[in-house]
Amino acid sequence: DAGITQSPRHKVTETGTPVTLRCHQTENHRYMYWYRQDPGHGLRLIHYSYGVKDTDKGEVSDGYSVSRSKTEDFLLTLESATSSQTSVYFCAMRDRVTDTQYFGPGTRLTVL
Amino acid sequence: LAKTTQPISMDSYEGQEVNITCSHNNIATNDYITWYQQFPSQGPRFIIQGYKTKVTNEVASLFIPADRKSSTLSLPRVSLSDTAVYYCLNNNAGNMLTFGGGTRLMVKP
């Protein structure tokens, strides 16, 4: 969906380094989500946000933190990346009127 | 968490109708049921949404029985390009939206 973008699209990093992924939306939606997707696990919710500075944990939040200082940006940070965090990360925005999520293109993260 | 249950995989042939069923055992009164489609290397994409009975759009139909404990996504006359993973979802937990494992549909020529 053109209204939501992710950066970077690909990243390779080393174990122990901090990593920040950015999700940017232009639709002014309150709700935003970070998921990770691994083979055999489908989509798993990491963290979500229901407004500026309002965030909460999802199913697999250990090792991740998020921040939402403005409506359009939702940042996901890996404080000290581990190889188990190698994954594809998707962010999504949610239209609460239609209760529909729109996903970004994904970020492929490799932790060596 | 509002986990749904659906078959892991299904095979079909071009031109056939495909029905994928999902169980929504702990759906709440005000939840909608939504289905998404995901192609490799892309994010999931909204297909269809409903609350009860039947909904149809240009892509699919969605059947929801009166008790709303299940839903069936119907894809008419599938083609090779319908090969994808299909997810069903209901927002039982309010703000949190959790996906199940999805159904991997393989359409063969």
Short mmCIF file of C-alpha atoms in Angstrom, two decimals:
data_model
loop_
_atom_site.label_atom_id
_atom_site.label_comp_id
_atom_site.label_asym_id
_atom_site.label_seq_id
_atom_site.Cartn_x
_atom_site.Cartn_y
_atom_site.Cartn_z
CA ASP A 1 0.00 0.00 0.00
CA ALA A 2 1.48 3.34 -0.99
CA GLY A 3 0.36 4.95 2.27
CA ILE A 4 2.81 2.96 4.37
CA THR A 5 6.52 2.48 3.84
CA GLN A 6 9.35 0.78 5.67
CA SER A 7 13.04 1.53 5.82
CA PRO A 8 15.46 0.05 5.29
CA ARG A 9 14.12 -2.71 3.04
CA HIS A 10 17.16 -4.89 3.62
CA LYS A 11 19.75 -4.87 6.37
CA VAL A 12 22.62 -7.08 7.39
CA THR A 13 24.11 -6.53 10.80
CA GLU A 14 26.24 -8.27 13.38
CA THR A 15 25.25 -9.85 16.66
CA GLY A 16 25.24 -7.38 19.50
CA THR A 17 24.69 -4.23 17.45
CA PRO A 18 21.61 -2.04 17.87
CA VAL A 19 19.20 -1.85 14.94
CA THR A 20 16.27 0.46 14.32
CA LEU A 21 13.61 -0.17 11.70
CA ARG A 22 11.28 2.61 10.65
CA CYS A 23 7.66 2.47 9.59
CA HIS A 24 6.10 5.59 8.09
CA GLN A 25 2.44 6.14 7.20
CA THR A 26 0.68 9.06 5.56
CA GLU A 27 -2.92 8.10 6.42
CA ASN A 28 -3.10 9.51 9.96
CA HIS A 29 -4.16 6.18 11.47
CA ARG A 30 -3.85 5.84 15.23
CA TYR A 31 -3.08 2.15 15.28
CA MET A 32 0.20 0.70 14.03
CA TYR A 33 1.74 -2.75 14.40
CA TRP A 34 5.06 -4.52 14.06
CA TYR A 35 5.12 -8.20 13.08
CA ARG A 36 7.87 -10.64 12.31
CA GLN A 37 7.49 -13.49 9.88
CA ASP A 38 9.54 -16.64 9.92
CA PRO A 39 9.13 -19.87 7.96
CA GLY A 40 6.56 -22.07 9.66
CA HIS A 41 5.37 -19.37 12.06
CA GLY A 42 3.19 -17.08 10.00
CA LEU A 43 2.94 -13.53 11.29
CA ARG A 44 3.71 -12.90 14.96
CA LEU A 45 2.91 -9.62 16.67
CA ILE A 46 5.87 -7.91 18.34
CA HIS A 47 4.50 -4.58 19.54
CA TYR A 48 1.66 -2.29 18.64
CA SER A 49 0.69 1.33 19.17
CA TYR A 50 -2.72 2.90 19.67
CA GLY A 51 -1.57 6.50 19.59
CA VAL A 52 1.39 8.81 20.07
CA LYS A 53 3.45 7.54 22.99
CA ASP A 54 0.91 4.73 23.56
CA THR A 55 2.41 1.32 22.90
CA ASP A 56 2.00 -2.20 24.20
CA LYS A 57 3.58 -5.62 23.89
CA GLY A 58 2.51 -8.34 21.54
CA GLU A 59 3.21 -12.07 21.48
CA VAL A 60 6.98 -11.96 20.93
CA SER A 61 8.19 -8.66 22.42
CA ASP A 62 11.34 -9.86 24.24
CA GLY A 63 14.44 -8.19 22.79
CA TYR A 64 12.45 -5.46 21.05
CA SER A 65 11.36 -1.97 21.97
CA VAL A 66 9.26 0.56 20.08
CA SER A 67 8.64 4.26 20.04
CA ARG A 68 5.91 6.45 18.60
CA SER A 69 6.75 10.14 18.99
CA LYS A 70 4.44 11.22 16.16
CA THR A 71 1.46 9.70 14.42
CA GLU A 72 3.21 8.93 11.17
CA ASP A 73 6.26 7.10 12.50
CA PHE A 74 6.54 3.85 14.44
CA LEU A 75 10.07 2.69 15.21
CA LEU A 76 11.16 -0.81 16.14
CA THR A 77 14.50 -1.17 17.91
CA LEU A 78 16.56 -4.23 18.55
CA GLU A 79 18.77 -3.10 21.42
CA SER A 80 21.35 -5.84 20.86
CA ALA A 81 20.59 -7.92 17.80
CA THR A 82 20.82 -11.71 18.00
CA SER A 83 20.81 -14.31 15.25
CA SER A 84 17.33 -15.43 16.36
CA GLN A 85 16.05 -12.02 15.27
CA THR A 86 16.92 -12.72 11.66
CA SER A 87 13.53 -12.42 10.05
CA VAL A 88 11.28 -10.43 7.78
CA TYR A 89 9.61 -7.57 9.63
CA PHE A 90 6.29 -6.10 8.55
CA CYS A 91 4.60 -3.06 9.91
CA ALA A 92 0.94 -2.32 9.46
CA MET A 93 -1.51 0.50 10.01
CA ARG A 94 -5.10 -0.10 10.97
CA ASP A 95 -8.11 1.76 9.75
CA ARG A 96 -10.39 1.62 12.79
CA VAL A 97 -13.45 2.61 10.79
CA THR A 98 -13.28 -0.39 8.45
CA ASP A 99 -11.14 -2.43 10.88
CA THR A 100 -8.74 -3.25 8.07
CA GLN A 101 -4.97 -3.45 8.26
CA TYR A 102 -2.67 -2.23 5.53
CA PHE A 103 0.83 -3.65 5.49
CA GLY A 104 4.15 -2.20 4.50
CA PRO A 105 6.49 -3.93 2.02
CA GLY A 106 8.62 -5.54 4.73
CA THR A 107 12.22 -5.32 5.92
CA ARG A 108 14.48 -8.33 5.56
CA LEU A 109 16.92 -8.32 8.49
CA THR A 110 19.87 -10.67 8.72
CA VAL A 111 21.88 -10.85 11.93
CA LEU A 112 25.23 -12.57 11.50
CA LEU B 1 -5.31 -14.11 22.28
CA ALA B 2 -7.78 -14.44 19.44
CA LYS B 3 -6.06 -17.27 17.62
CA THR B 4 -7.85 -18.71 14.66
CA THR B 5 -7.50 -22.21 13.26
CA GLN B 6 -7.26 -23.03 9.58
CA PRO B 7 -5.75 -25.81 7.44
CA ILE B 8 -2.02 -25.55 6.91
CA SER B 9 -2.19 -26.15 3.18
CA MET B 10 -4.52 -26.89 0.27
CA ASP B 11 -4.00 -27.88 -3.34
CA SER B 12 -6.28 -27.06 -6.23
CA TYR B 13 -6.30 -26.88 -10.02
CA GLU B 14 -6.90 -23.95 -12.27
CA GLY B 15 -10.57 -23.20 -12.85
CA GLN B 16 -11.79 -24.89 -9.67
CA GLU B 17 -13.58 -23.24 -6.79
CA VAL B 18 -11.59 -23.23 -3.57
CA ASN B 19 -13.11 -23.00 -0.10
CA ILE B 20 -10.90 -22.32 2.92
CA THR B 21 -12.51 -22.61 6.34
CA CYS B 22 -11.38 -20.91 9.52
CA SER B 23 -12.44 -21.52 13.11
CA HIS B 24 -13.09 -18.49 15.31
CA ASN B 25 -13.70 -20.18 18.64
CA ASN B 26 -13.41 -17.10 20.83
CA ILE B 27 -14.85 -14.45 18.58
CA ALA B 28 -16.43 -11.53 20.38
CA THR B 29 -19.82 -9.99 19.65
CA ASN B 30 -18.43 -6.87 17.98
CA ASP B 31 -15.60 -8.55 16.03
CA TYR B 32 -15.48 -8.52 12.28
CA ILE B 33 -13.92 -11.41 10.37
CA THR B 34 -11.27 -10.44 7.87
CA TRP B 35 -9.26 -12.42 5.35
CA TYR B 36 -5.86 -11.47 3.96
CA GLN B 37 -3.77 -12.81 1.09
CA GLN B 38 0.00 -12.87 1.06
CA PHE B 39 2.32 -13.49 -1.86
CA PRO B 40 6.00 -14.34 -1.33
CA SER B 41 8.15 -11.36 -0.38
CA GLN B 42 5.13 -9.09 0.08
CA GLY B 43 3.04 -7.95 3.00
CA PRO B 44 -0.46 -9.36 3.49
CA ARG B 45 -3.22 -7.73 1.49
CA PHE B 46 -6.86 -7.30 2.49
CA ILE B 47 -9.27 -9.53 0.54
CA ILE B 48 -12.66 -9.43 2.20
CA GLN B 49 -14.40 -8.73 5.48
CA GLY B 50 -17.75 -9.62 6.97
CA TYR B 51 -19.78 -9.78 10.14
CA LYS B 52 -22.41 -12.40 9.37
CA THR B 53 -24.12 -14.24 6.49
CA LYS B 54 -22.53 -13.71 3.09
CA VAL B 55 -20.34 -11.02 1.60
CA THR B 56 -19.14 -10.95 -1.99
CA ASN B 57 -16.71 -8.70 -3.80
CA GLU B 58 -14.86 -8.88 -7.10
CA VAL B 59 -12.25 -11.23 -5.66
CA ALA B 60 -14.01 -13.63 -3.29
CA SER B 61 -17.03 -14.53 -1.22
CA LEU B 62 -17.13 -14.90 2.54
CA PHE B 63 -19.65 -17.12 4.29
CA ILE B 64 -20.26 -16.72 8.02
CA PRO B 65 -22.80 -18.95 9.80
CA ALA B 66 -25.21 -17.65 12.39
CA ASP B 67 -23.06 -18.66 15.36
CA ARG B 68 -20.01 -16.93 13.79
CA LYS B 69 -17.68 -19.61 15.13
CA SER B 70 -16.32 -20.22 11.66
CA SER B 71 -15.96 -18.55 8.30
CA THR B 72 -15.34 -19.82 4.78
CA LEU B 73 -13.45 -17.93 2.14
CA SER B 74 -14.55 -18.96 -1.35
CA LEU B 75 -12.37 -18.25 -4.38
CA PRO B 76 -14.24 -18.90 -7.64
CA ARG B 77 -12.33 -20.38 -10.59
CA VAL B 78 -8.82 -20.03 -9.21
CA SER B 79 -5.85 -19.35 -11.42
CA LEU B 80 -2.12 -19.90 -10.91
CA SER B 81 -1.82 -16.33 -9.63
CA ASP B 82 -4.05 -17.20 -6.67
CA THR B 83 -1.24 -19.33 -5.23
CA ALA B 84 -0.56 -17.60 -1.92
CA VAL B 85 -1.00 -17.85 1.83
CA TYR B 86 -4.44 -16.89 3.15
CA TYR B 87 -5.00 -15.65 6.70
CA CYS B 88 -8.21 -15.27 8.63
CA LEU B 89 -8.45 -12.85 11.50
CA ASN B 90 -10.83 -11.54 14.12
CA ASN B 91 -9.93 -8.81 16.60
CA ASN B 92 -11.04 -10.50 19.78
CA ALA B 93 -8.48 -8.67 21.89
CA GLY B 94 -9.42 -5.17 20.79
CA ASN B 95 -6.18 -3.40 20.03
CA MET B 96 -4.10 -6.50 19.47
CA LEU B 97 -4.44 -8.24 16.13
CA THR B 98 -2.97 -11.70 16.00
CA PHE B 99 -2.68 -13.89 12.94
CA GLY B 100 -2.80 -17.65 12.83
CA GLY B 101 -0.45 -19.68 10.69
CA GLY B 102 -2.41 -19.19 7.49
CA THR B 103 -3.37 -21.63 4.73
CA ARG B 104 -0.91 -22.14 1.91
CA LEU B 105 -2.92 -22.55 -1.30
CA MET B 106 -1.15 -24.12 -4.24
CA VAL B 107 -2.95 -23.87 -7.58
CA LYS B 108 -1.71 -26.31 -10.18
CA PRO B 109 -2.13 -26.15 -13.95
#
